[in-house]
Amino acid sequence: MKPFQYLRPKSVAEAISMAADYPEAQYIAGGTNLVDLMKRGIASPSKLIDINHLPLKKIEHRYDRLRIGALALNSDVAKHKSVVSRQPLLAQALLAGASGQLRNMATVGGNLLQRTRCSYFYDLALPCNKRKPGAGCGAEAGINRTHAIFFAGNGFGGNEKSACIAVHPSDMCVALTALDTEVVINGTGGERRVLLKDFHRLSTLQPELDTNLQPGELVTAIEVTDNAFAQHSHYLKVRDRASYAFALVSVAAALQMDGGRIWDARMALGGVAHKPWRYWAIDLMLRGQAPSEKLFREVAEHEMQSAKATEQNAFKIKLTSNAIVAALKAATGIS
Amino acid sequence: MNRQSLENPSDTSLSRVDGAAKVTGTAIYSAEYAVPGIVHAVLVTSTIAKGSITAIESHEAETVPGVLAVISHLNAITVPGWPPKKQPAERVPPGTAFRVFYDSLIYFDGQPVAMIVAGTHEQAAHAASLVRVTYRQEAHQTHFEKNMGKSGIPLNAQRAQNSPFQDYERGDASALHNADVRIDAEYTIPTQHHQPLEPHAIIAVWEGDDKLTVYDKNQGVKSAQGQLAQAFKLPRENVEVVSKYIGGAFGSGIRVWPHTLAAVIAAKQLKRPVKLVLGREQMFTSVGYRPYTKQKISIGAVKDGRLAGIVHEGTGQTSMYEEHLERTVFASRALYACPHVATRYRLLPLDVNTPTWMRGPGDATGMFALESAMDELAYALKTDPLEFRLKNYAESDPERNLPWSAKSLRECYELGAEKIGWKNRLPEPRSVKRNGMLLGYGMASSLYGFHRHPSRARAVMQADGSVIVQSATMDIGPGTGTAMTRIAAKVLGMNAQKVRFDLGHSALPDAPGQNGSSTIPSVGSAVHVVCEALKSKLIALAGEMSDRFKATGQVVAKNGQLFSPAEDKDGLSYADILKYHHLNELEVMEESKSGAERDQYSMYSFGCHFVEVEVNPLTGEVRVTRVVTCADVGAIINYKTARSQSIGGIVGGIGMALMEHSAMDHRFGRYVTTDFASYHIPVHADVPPIEVYYIDKPDVQANPIGSKGLGEIAIVGVAGAIANAVFHATGKRLRELPITPDKLI
Ligand SMILES: Cc1cc2nc3c(=O)[nH]c(=O)nc-3n(C[C@H](O)[C@H](O)[C@H](O)COP(=O)(O)OP(=O)(O)OC[C@H]3O[C@@H](n4cnc5c(N)ncnc54)[C@H](O)[C@@H]3O)c2cc1C
Ligand code: SF4
């Protein structure tokens, strides 16, 4: 690990001005991702700005929305009363991620900004466009069993030198994407808000960028507006072992039902794209319908028409389709 | 409910003697010894699989504060036990151990090419990241399937007349043509790594030029001592190896690896104690692995269910410089009463590092294939898989034509079948669902050869009547010290609290390394024998004190005293015996080894596993929901630690069957799954209730304690049982491990 200087700002304003002063600095929250990246030489900030002491831990429900501070711990969010009762999908997704110990350290902001788990990204000896733009994508013709099937790789406006088929690894962000979350960001220019769907980026052209956060900007909170999905939401995570594994694919399904019919629907998919993948058409396809396995299968296959596999991840197309069906069955309670 | 008491209500086991030290952190592991003046080393490893080093640019690394040296083939001291270097460097012929920092040649990706030594680990690690190595790259071959054509008969089989790795045939394997039902199938096991949680680590300390001490993670202090003495041309006794606590090894510590020698070289060169701890990613290319293996089985039976023939071929990968041999095809020769059997074993050298034994070496691999094939054949015959095995039960060893020393596999099958409820299983695959999940049951047999090596032990009775027993054996996790304490306490009729057992130090009496499930059979016997000898001495000394002890046959030891006759209420304590004779201590040393019985009997441990799985029909996720394992390993020395050993084997088997897979990108000849996020081993949530049963009948032919090995059979067969259960649940026969969701949707 490269030696670095450790800074501890006393306020959000100070943190932001430190980040503005030192372009090579990086914020550190729980450190569960950043420290690993530093150990492997993937990140080598000359200064670490420790934000853990900033007052950004609060989780509160006010008026029509749930506001969660960027430093709230994943474990605290998952068990918070308002989260469990109003946004159970988020609690489920958080609990499906990592392990108890990690969730006790990991923060909401860090979770949003965690980097891909693509093995090539983690190994300095292998080519990776995300780590070193222009070096080529090791995964595209390599070990890519866990990689993206939506909007991935060559042929999506990119080229060899800019291809990246990595997936965003977060569970939390998949649920939040389905729930139309807003991200609150502070920078030298003051506060701005971005919908989570616009926060993460596709890999096209600039795979080195995971998000649209500008250099030095600090995430201070996320906000989820109230909805009527609590009764019929389900987070399904398919993985290679029972716990403590990143998703092969995951599905966040949030439905509103009445009188045996679906009246509103949101869905996001994880493990399939460079960002949490919102299934936009689902509301249209399900609205007014009675749940059935046949319907869910149609809905699932519809979205998979635009999926495109690489050599080792072709199974993900069928798996995602099946997972969508399973998640919708669980959310609607049909067997 | 306490599952343990359910399985064995009369359990009086000893808890781990080192348990408290381990859970409170007072147990000192190799990397934790506080040695004054210690410095820290970090390896730089190759990023190509074949070629040679053309330059090592280390100027920047050398300027990092604290850096003491950059060691590589350019400046490393000569290791006296190695042949002089050739100019220009020449590739070694097969059969030569890899020599670290010897010359510029690269044999595998991840090969140590340089080492930074610095005042702190952080300084060394940072400097290591600044070293730039350039190579002249040559085309490498790491892809097993693409190079299958280059496999050949092992040199071992070509050179040694009685090599068990030669082609084997009994009867006439072409008899398979007469089979009514026949299966021909191929099985693939990918490279799998031991990955114990404690990474391999060493502290090397030289005193002057000719005395070396290493605190090293390994599985055999005596063999490490021998290998180091040979490399540095030292008398054995000048090399001290300390390996008291090991955080898991599973075979990765069977030999002295290049990184160990690298640390010893650096310590000598710098005249400072050097510590080296491998990084997790380095563990993938430094300490061996279970080799990628391809197997073909042709197996047939006649209508009534008797086997007509088995042909079992196995090809395993090895490195270009060494042969690694395994018992892959051996089980097919001995497990079933089949008159016509042929086996062939081949090796495929690739540009990779050498594999090594990993728990259940060869047998775990081979039995996955054999027991899968047996299951498939049973379905083809429309017979119950268990009944099919019973029909072909070998009453004597069909390979060596010898009686078994003892075999209660039939009892294992019966007990296991009863406990899992085998008879309630509906034979039809994919016919039962539970909570929406496909439910399946599968079983497999297990066997592992008996290994007993000459072993010595010393027992020293102390003036206070406590005893110290010593042997240079190891504890890589099974609880060796606990089992030995139990043996000693039992023979001497003492409270286990008064027994101390020392292990893991090369100065102790000779013992084999901990591998091949040989520790209890070998060292357990030596401990038994030496304690018997000590007891005899004590009885003789007691006889000089009182006539009633002269009738040695009626003397009984209990509660640290001798009684004669047994029902006498006044005993003579060991402390009093020593006191009377003015002895500060009483020492006995004994050796124990096999004799002619090995030629008269065939000896194996046997067992079987019954597995219940649930498979998600939509996502293909497999969860093992219940395991019943039953073993016949002779007498059980200490039930509690034995049970843990069995559970550990099952958990390893779950990993082998469902998740472990070291994926290599063959364009680079480099592993890409080099952390625990991508190399999956079972976590708690993957481990179901595991019920463990033992037949617990002493094998009186095997050794004085009647005990055979347990470590390996705990895992051998598990992958087959799981694959068979997955077939029963889903109707899909998977012959390539690991069984991941992609293969089941
Ligand atoms: C073994 C392992 C398994 C895991 N499994 C899962 C899993 O199954 N599912 C899952 O979803 N996740 C998983 N994770 C990832 C885990 O959720 C993330 O590591 C964690 O959420 C990161 O949070 P942190 O606070 O530790 O971030 P840090 O490591 O401190 O920071 C991560 C990044 O975010 C930036 N950052 C942090 N906070 C802010 C902020 N407020 N504003 C701007 N930038 C910020 C940092 O500069 C850094 O670049 C796993 C991690 C590990 C190590
Ligand atoms: S998929 Fe993306 S992260 Fe992975 S190697 Fe390619 S460019 Fe790098």
Short mmCIF file of C-alpha atoms in Angstrom, two decimals, chain A:
data_model
loop_
_atom_site.label_atom_id
_atom_site.label_comp_id
_atom_site.label_asym_id
_atom_site.label_seq_id
_atom_site.Cartn_x
_atom_site.Cartn_y
_atom_site.Cartn_z
CA MET A 1 0.00 0.00 0.00
CA LYS A 2 1.27 3.42 -0.94
CA PRO A 3 1.86 5.69 2.07
CA PHE A 4 -0.88 8.29 2.46
CA GLN A 5 -1.77 11.20 4.65
CA TYR A 6 -4.80 10.94 6.91
CA LEU A 7 -7.17 13.90 7.31
CA ARG A 8 -10.17 14.24 9.56
CA PRO A 9 -12.49 17.15 8.70
CA LYS A 10 -14.84 18.48 11.36
CA SER A 11 -17.68 19.49 9.10
CA VAL A 12 -19.19 18.71 5.74
CA ALA A 13 -17.95 22.06 4.47
CA GLU A 14 -14.42 21.32 5.61
CA ALA A 15 -14.51 17.89 4.00
CA ILE A 16 -15.60 19.37 0.72
CA SER A 17 -12.97 22.06 0.77
CA MET A 18 -10.27 19.50 1.59
CA ALA A 19 -11.38 17.42 -1.36
CA ALA A 20 -11.33 20.50 -3.57
CA ASP A 21 -7.82 21.39 -2.40
CA TYR A 22 -6.36 17.94 -2.96
CA PRO A 23 -7.55 16.34 -6.19
CA GLU A 24 -5.68 13.14 -5.34
CA ALA A 25 -7.52 12.72 -2.06
CA GLN A 26 -10.36 10.29 -1.49
CA TYR A 27 -13.10 10.11 1.10
CA ILE A 28 -13.09 7.08 3.31
CA ALA A 29 -16.17 5.85 5.14
CA GLY A 30 -16.35 2.23 6.39
CA GLY A 31 -13.30 1.42 4.30
CA THR A 32 -14.60 -2.04 3.44
CA ASN A 33 -14.10 -1.46 -0.26
CA LEU A 34 -11.51 1.31 -0.39
CA VAL A 35 -8.97 -0.37 1.88
CA ASP A 36 -9.08 -3.53 -0.24
CA LEU A 37 -8.56 -1.44 -3.36
CA MET A 38 -5.62 0.32 -1.75
CA LYS A 39 -4.05 -2.95 -0.66
CA ARG A 40 -4.23 -4.32 -4.18
CA GLY A 41 -2.84 -1.07 -5.60
CA ILE A 42 -6.04 -0.25 -7.52
CA ALA A 43 -6.62 2.95 -5.58
CA SER A 44 -3.67 4.95 -4.34
CA PRO A 45 -4.92 8.22 -2.90
CA SER A 46 -2.19 10.38 -1.46
CA LYS A 47 -4.64 11.64 1.16
CA LEU A 48 -7.55 9.99 2.89
CA ILE A 49 -10.34 12.22 4.11
CA ASP A 50 -12.02 10.32 6.94
CA ILE A 51 -15.67 11.36 6.94
CA ASN A 52 -16.82 8.99 9.68
CA HIS A 53 -17.15 11.76 12.24
CA LEU A 54 -19.43 13.94 10.17
CA PRO A 55 -23.06 14.16 11.31
CA LEU A 56 -24.49 12.14 8.43
CA LYS A 57 -25.71 9.04 10.24
CA LYS A 58 -29.32 9.98 10.78
CA ILE A 59 -32.23 7.90 9.51
CA GLU A 60 -35.56 9.71 9.72
CA HIS A 61 -38.99 9.82 8.21
CA ARG A 62 -40.35 13.32 7.60
CA TYR A 63 -43.41 14.39 5.68
CA ASP A 64 -43.59 12.05 2.73
CA ARG A 65 -40.10 10.64 2.66
CA LEU A 66 -37.46 8.57 4.33
CA ARG A 67 -34.10 10.28 4.55
CA ILE A 68 -31.03 8.21 5.25
CA GLY A 69 -27.71 9.88 5.99
CA ALA A 70 -24.76 8.82 3.86
CA LEU A 71 -22.88 7.52 6.89
CA ALA A 72 -25.72 5.38 8.24
CA LEU A 73 -24.41 1.85 8.56
CA ASN A 74 -25.90 -0.83 6.34
CA SER A 75 -26.80 -2.83 9.43
CA ASP A 76 -28.52 0.12 11.13
CA VAL A 77 -30.53 0.93 8.02
CA ALA A 78 -31.63 -2.69 7.62
CA LYS A 79 -33.13 -2.83 11.10
CA HIS A 80 -34.48 0.71 11.37
CA LYS A 81 -38.22 0.77 12.20
CA SER A 82 -39.19 3.12 9.39
CA VAL A 83 -37.19 1.18 6.85
CA VAL A 84 -38.61 -2.17 7.87
CA SER A 85 -42.18 -0.94 7.89
CA ARG A 86 -42.15 1.48 4.94
CA GLN A 87 -39.44 0.14 2.63
CA PRO A 88 -39.00 -3.56 3.46
CA LEU A 89 -37.48 -4.12 0.02
CA LEU A 90 -34.49 -2.02 1.06
CA ALA A 91 -34.08 -3.91 4.32
CA GLN A 92 -34.21 -7.24 2.49
CA ALA A 93 -31.64 -6.13 -0.07
CA LEU A 94 -29.26 -4.88 2.59
CA LEU A 95 -29.51 -8.10 4.56
CA ALA A 96 -28.82 -10.09 1.40
CA GLY A 97 -25.49 -8.29 1.02
CA ALA A 98 -22.04 -9.08 2.38
CA SER A 99 -21.86 -10.40 5.96
CA GLY A 100 -22.88 -9.16 9.38
CA GLN A 101 -19.40 -7.85 10.13
CA LEU A 102 -19.17 -5.98 6.84
CA ARG A 103 -22.63 -4.47 7.18
CA ASN A 104 -21.58 -3.16 10.59
CA MET A 105 -18.84 -1.14 8.89
CA ALA A 106 -20.29 -0.39 5.46
CA THR A 107 -22.10 2.91 4.96
CA VAL A 108 -24.86 3.90 2.57
CA GLY A 109 -22.59 6.33 0.73
CA GLY A 110 -19.82 3.75 0.42
CA ASN A 111 -22.30 1.19 -0.82
CA LEU A 112 -23.43 3.53 -3.60
CA LEU A 113 -19.82 4.09 -4.62
CA GLN A 114 -18.39 0.60 -4.22
CA ARG A 115 -16.54 -0.53 -7.29
CA THR A 116 -17.06 -3.59 -9.43
CA ARG A 117 -15.78 -7.00 -8.33
CA CYS A 118 -14.50 -7.89 -11.80
CA SER A 119 -11.34 -9.93 -11.14
CA TYR A 120 -9.41 -8.19 -13.90
CA PHE A 121 -10.10 -4.86 -12.31
CA TYR A 122 -8.49 -6.18 -9.12
CA ASP A 123 -5.33 -7.56 -10.69
CA LEU A 124 -2.74 -5.03 -11.84
CA ALA A 125 -1.12 -7.65 -14.05
CA LEU A 126 -4.20 -8.01 -16.23
CA PRO A 127 -5.71 -5.60 -18.74
CA CYS A 128 -8.72 -3.55 -17.70
CA ASN A 129 -10.24 -0.49 -19.33
CA LYS A 130 -11.88 0.60 -16.13
CA ARG A 131 -8.63 0.66 -14.20
CA LYS A 132 -6.49 1.81 -17.09
CA PRO A 133 -8.48 3.34 -19.93
CA GLY A 134 -7.36 2.05 -23.29
CA ALA A 135 -5.64 -1.08 -21.93
CA GLY A 136 -8.38 -3.37 -23.20
CA CYS A 137 -11.02 -5.33 -21.32
CA GLY A 138 -9.62 -8.58 -19.92
CA ALA A 139 -13.00 -10.01 -19.13
CA GLU A 140 -14.59 -9.64 -22.53
CA ALA A 141 -12.83 -12.67 -23.98
CA GLY A 142 -11.79 -14.08 -20.63
CA ILE A 143 -13.42 -15.25 -17.43
CA ASN A 144 -16.76 -13.51 -17.63
CA ARG A 145 -19.25 -15.83 -16.00
CA THR A 146 -20.41 -13.10 -13.64
CA HIS A 147 -20.42 -10.23 -16.11
CA ALA A 148 -23.06 -8.05 -17.68
CA ILE A 149 -25.74 -9.03 -20.17
CA PHE A 150 -27.36 -5.64 -20.70
CA PHE A 151 -25.76 -2.90 -22.68
CA ALA A 152 -22.39 -4.49 -22.30
CA GLY A 153 -19.20 -4.48 -24.25
CA ASN A 154 -18.50 -3.87 -27.90
CA GLY A 155 -21.29 -2.91 -30.18
CA PHE A 156 -22.91 -0.58 -27.70
CA GLY A 157 -21.32 2.56 -28.97
CA GLY A 158 -17.97 1.66 -27.49
CA ASN A 159 -14.95 0.00 -29.00
CA GLU A 160 -12.19 -2.37 -27.92
CA LYS A 161 -10.37 0.35 -26.08
CA SER A 162 -13.39 1.40 -24.10
CA ALA A 163 -15.32 -1.82 -23.60
CA CYS A 164 -16.30 -2.81 -20.10
CA ILE A 165 -18.72 -5.61 -19.25
CA ALA A 166 -18.46 -5.26 -15.51
CA VAL A 167 -21.50 -5.27 -13.26
CA HIS A 168 -22.30 -3.04 -10.33
CA PRO A 169 -22.08 -5.30 -7.29
CA SER A 170 -24.44 -3.63 -4.86
CA ASP A 171 -27.65 -5.17 -3.56
CA MET A 172 -28.80 -2.03 -1.79
CA CYS A 173 -28.66 0.02 -4.98
CA VAL A 174 -30.87 -2.45 -6.82
CA ALA A 175 -33.66 -2.03 -4.29
CA LEU A 176 -33.15 1.73 -4.18
CA THR A 177 -33.28 1.96 -7.96
CA ALA A 178 -36.62 0.18 -7.98
CA LEU A 179 -37.83 2.59 -5.31
CA ASP A 180 -37.04 5.77 -7.28
CA THR A 181 -34.51 7.00 -4.77
CA GLU A 182 -32.91 10.43 -4.86
CA VAL A 183 -29.28 11.03 -3.98
CA VAL A 184 -28.36 14.23 -2.14
CA ILE A 185 -24.94 15.52 -3.10
CA ASN A 186 -22.87 18.37 -1.71
CA GLY A 187 -20.00 20.08 -3.44
CA THR A 188 -18.25 23.39 -3.65
CA GLY A 189 -21.25 24.69 -5.57
CA GLY A 190 -23.73 23.74 -2.84
CA GLU A 191 -26.29 20.95 -2.77
CA ARG A 192 -27.76 19.12 -5.75
CA ARG A 193 -30.03 16.14 -6.17
CA VAL A 194 -29.82 13.32 -8.65
CA LEU A 195 -32.20 10.44 -9.18
CA LEU A 196 -30.41 7.20 -8.41
CA LYS A 197 -31.24 5.95 -11.91
CA ASP A 198 -29.03 8.78 -13.20
CA PHE A 199 -26.36 8.42 -10.55
CA HIS A 200 -24.63 5.31 -11.89
CA ARG A 201 -23.45 5.21 -15.48
CA LEU A 202 -23.35 2.71 -18.27
CA SER A 203 -19.84 1.78 -19.30
CA THR A 204 -20.00 3.18 -22.79
CA LEU A 205 -17.02 5.33 -23.79
CA GLN A 206 -15.75 6.02 -20.28
CA PRO A 207 -15.73 2.79 -18.32
CA GLU A 208 -13.40 4.36 -15.76
CA LEU A 209 -16.38 6.32 -14.49
CA ASP A 210 -18.88 4.37 -12.40
CA THR A 211 -21.06 7.35 -11.48
CA ASN A 212 -21.87 10.91 -12.39
CA LEU A 213 -20.54 12.21 -9.09
CA GLN A 214 -18.11 15.02 -9.84
CA PRO A 215 -14.60 15.04 -8.36
CA GLY A 216 -14.69 16.15 -4.75
CA GLU A 217 -18.44 15.86 -4.34
CA LEU A 218 -19.75 14.26 -1.19
CA VAL A 219 -22.91 12.20 -0.96
CA THR A 220 -24.73 13.37 2.15
CA ALA A 221 -27.99 11.42 2.07
CA ILE A 222 -30.48 9.43 0.07
CA GLU A 223 -34.22 9.97 0.07
CA VAL A 224 -37.00 7.54 -0.70
CA THR A 225 -40.48 8.91 -1.21
CA ASP A 226 -43.35 7.00 0.42
CA ASN A 227 -45.04 4.39 -1.72
CA ALA A 228 -47.60 1.63 -1.42
CA PHE A 229 -45.28 -1.30 -2.12
CA ALA A 230 -44.62 -2.52 1.40
CA GLN A 231 -47.10 -5.42 1.22
CA HIS A 232 -45.91 -6.76 -2.09
CA SER A 233 -42.22 -6.34 -2.48
CA HIS A 234 -39.53 -8.93 -2.70
CA TYR A 235 -35.77 -8.93 -3.13
CA LEU A 236 -34.46 -12.13 -4.67
CA LYS A 237 -30.77 -12.77 -4.86
CA VAL A 238 -29.33 -15.74 -6.73
CA ARG A 239 -25.80 -16.63 -5.76
CA ASP A 240 -23.23 -19.40 -5.82
CA ARG A 241 -23.51 -20.06 -2.11
CA ALA A 242 -26.13 -19.47 0.53
CA SER A 243 -24.68 -16.26 1.94
CA TYR A 244 -21.75 -13.88 1.68
CA ALA A 245 -21.52 -13.92 -2.09
CA PHE A 246 -22.21 -11.26 -4.67
CA ALA A 247 -25.31 -11.79 -6.76
CA LEU A 248 -25.17 -13.78 -9.96
CA VAL A 249 -28.39 -11.93 -10.60
CA SER A 250 -30.82 -10.23 -8.27
CA VAL A 251 -34.31 -8.88 -8.65
CA ALA A 252 -35.99 -6.13 -6.66
CA ALA A 253 -39.72 -6.28 -7.25
CA ALA A 254 -42.14 -3.76 -5.77
CA LEU A 255 -45.83 -4.07 -6.52
CA GLN A 256 -49.03 -2.43 -5.43
CA MET A 257 -52.02 -4.77 -5.45
CA ASP A 258 -55.68 -4.45 -4.83
CA GLY A 259 -58.56 -6.83 -5.37
CA GLY A 260 -56.29 -9.52 -6.75
CA ARG A 261 -54.83 -7.24 -9.40
CA ILE A 262 -51.58 -5.39 -9.81
CA TRP A 263 -51.97 -1.60 -9.99
CA ASP A 264 -48.43 -0.38 -9.87
CA ALA A 265 -45.08 -2.09 -10.38
CA ARG A 266 -41.39 -1.26 -10.18
CA MET A 267 -38.48 -3.54 -10.83
CA ALA A 268 -34.71 -3.34 -10.90
CA LEU A 269 -32.17 -6.05 -11.66
CA GLY A 270 -28.73 -6.54 -10.18
CA GLY A 271 -25.69 -8.39 -11.49
CA VAL A 272 -26.71 -7.82 -15.09
CA ALA A 273 -25.37 -4.41 -16.07
CA HIS A 274 -22.84 -1.73 -15.30
CA LYS A 275 -25.48 -0.07 -13.16
CA PRO A 276 -28.56 -1.32 -11.34
CA TRP A 277 -30.83 -2.15 -14.27
CA ARG A 278 -34.26 -0.63 -14.12
CA TYR A 279 -36.95 -2.62 -15.94
CA TRP A 280 -38.94 0.34 -17.14
CA ALA A 281 -41.71 -1.39 -19.04
CA ILE A 282 -42.83 -3.57 -16.18
CA ASP A 283 -45.46 -1.19 -14.91
CA LEU A 284 -47.10 -1.10 -18.29
CA MET A 285 -47.04 -4.84 -18.63
CA LEU A 286 -48.44 -5.66 -15.22
CA ARG A 287 -50.87 -2.84 -14.53
CA GLY A 288 -54.40 -4.08 -14.18
CA GLN A 289 -53.43 -7.72 -14.53
CA ALA A 290 -54.06 -10.63 -12.18
CA PRO A 291 -50.84 -12.38 -11.18
CA SER A 292 -50.05 -15.65 -12.88
CA GLU A 293 -46.91 -17.57 -13.67
CA LYS A 294 -47.70 -17.33 -17.36
CA LEU A 295 -47.92 -13.55 -17.20
CA PHE A 296 -44.72 -13.30 -15.21
CA ARG A 297 -42.93 -15.48 -17.71
CA GLU A 298 -44.03 -13.21 -20.57
CA VAL A 299 -42.93 -10.17 -18.64
CA ALA A 300 -39.56 -11.72 -17.89
CA GLU A 301 -38.86 -12.82 -21.44
CA HIS A 302 -39.84 -9.44 -22.77
CA GLU A 303 -37.04 -7.70 -20.94
CA MET A 304 -34.53 -10.40 -21.80
CA GLN A 305 -34.97 -9.83 -25.52
CA SER A 306 -32.45 -7.02 -25.33
CA ALA A 307 -29.93 -9.02 -23.31
CA LYS A 308 -26.71 -10.12 -24.93
CA ALA A 309 -24.32 -12.64 -23.45
CA THR A 310 -20.59 -13.18 -23.68
CA GLU A 311 -18.98 -16.60 -23.78
CA GLN A 312 -19.45 -17.75 -20.20
CA ASN A 313 -22.49 -15.85 -19.00
CA ALA A 314 -25.13 -17.00 -21.46
CA PHE A 315 -26.84 -18.80 -18.59
CA LYS A 316 -27.61 -15.45 -17.03
CA ILE A 317 -30.24 -14.69 -19.63
CA LYS A 318 -32.34 -17.67 -18.61
CA LEU A 319 -31.40 -17.25 -14.96
CA THR A 320 -32.50 -13.62 -14.90
CA SER A 321 -35.73 -14.52 -16.59
CA ASN A 322 -36.37 -17.27 -14.05
CA ALA A 323 -35.40 -14.99 -11.20
CA ILE A 324 -37.88 -12.35 -12.36
CA VAL A 325 -40.61 -14.98 -12.36
CA ALA A 326 -39.60 -16.24 -8.91
CA ALA A 327 -39.45 -12.71 -7.47
CA LEU A 328 -42.84 -11.76 -8.87
CA LYS A 329 -44.35 -14.96 -7.53
CA ALA A 330 -42.94 -14.25 -4.11
CA ALA A 331 -44.07 -10.61 -4.18
CA THR A 332 -47.61 -11.53 -5.19
CA GLY A 333 -47.74 -14.64 -3.04
CA ILE A 334 -48.75 -17.05 -5.81
CA SER A 335 -47.20 -20.49 -5.77
#
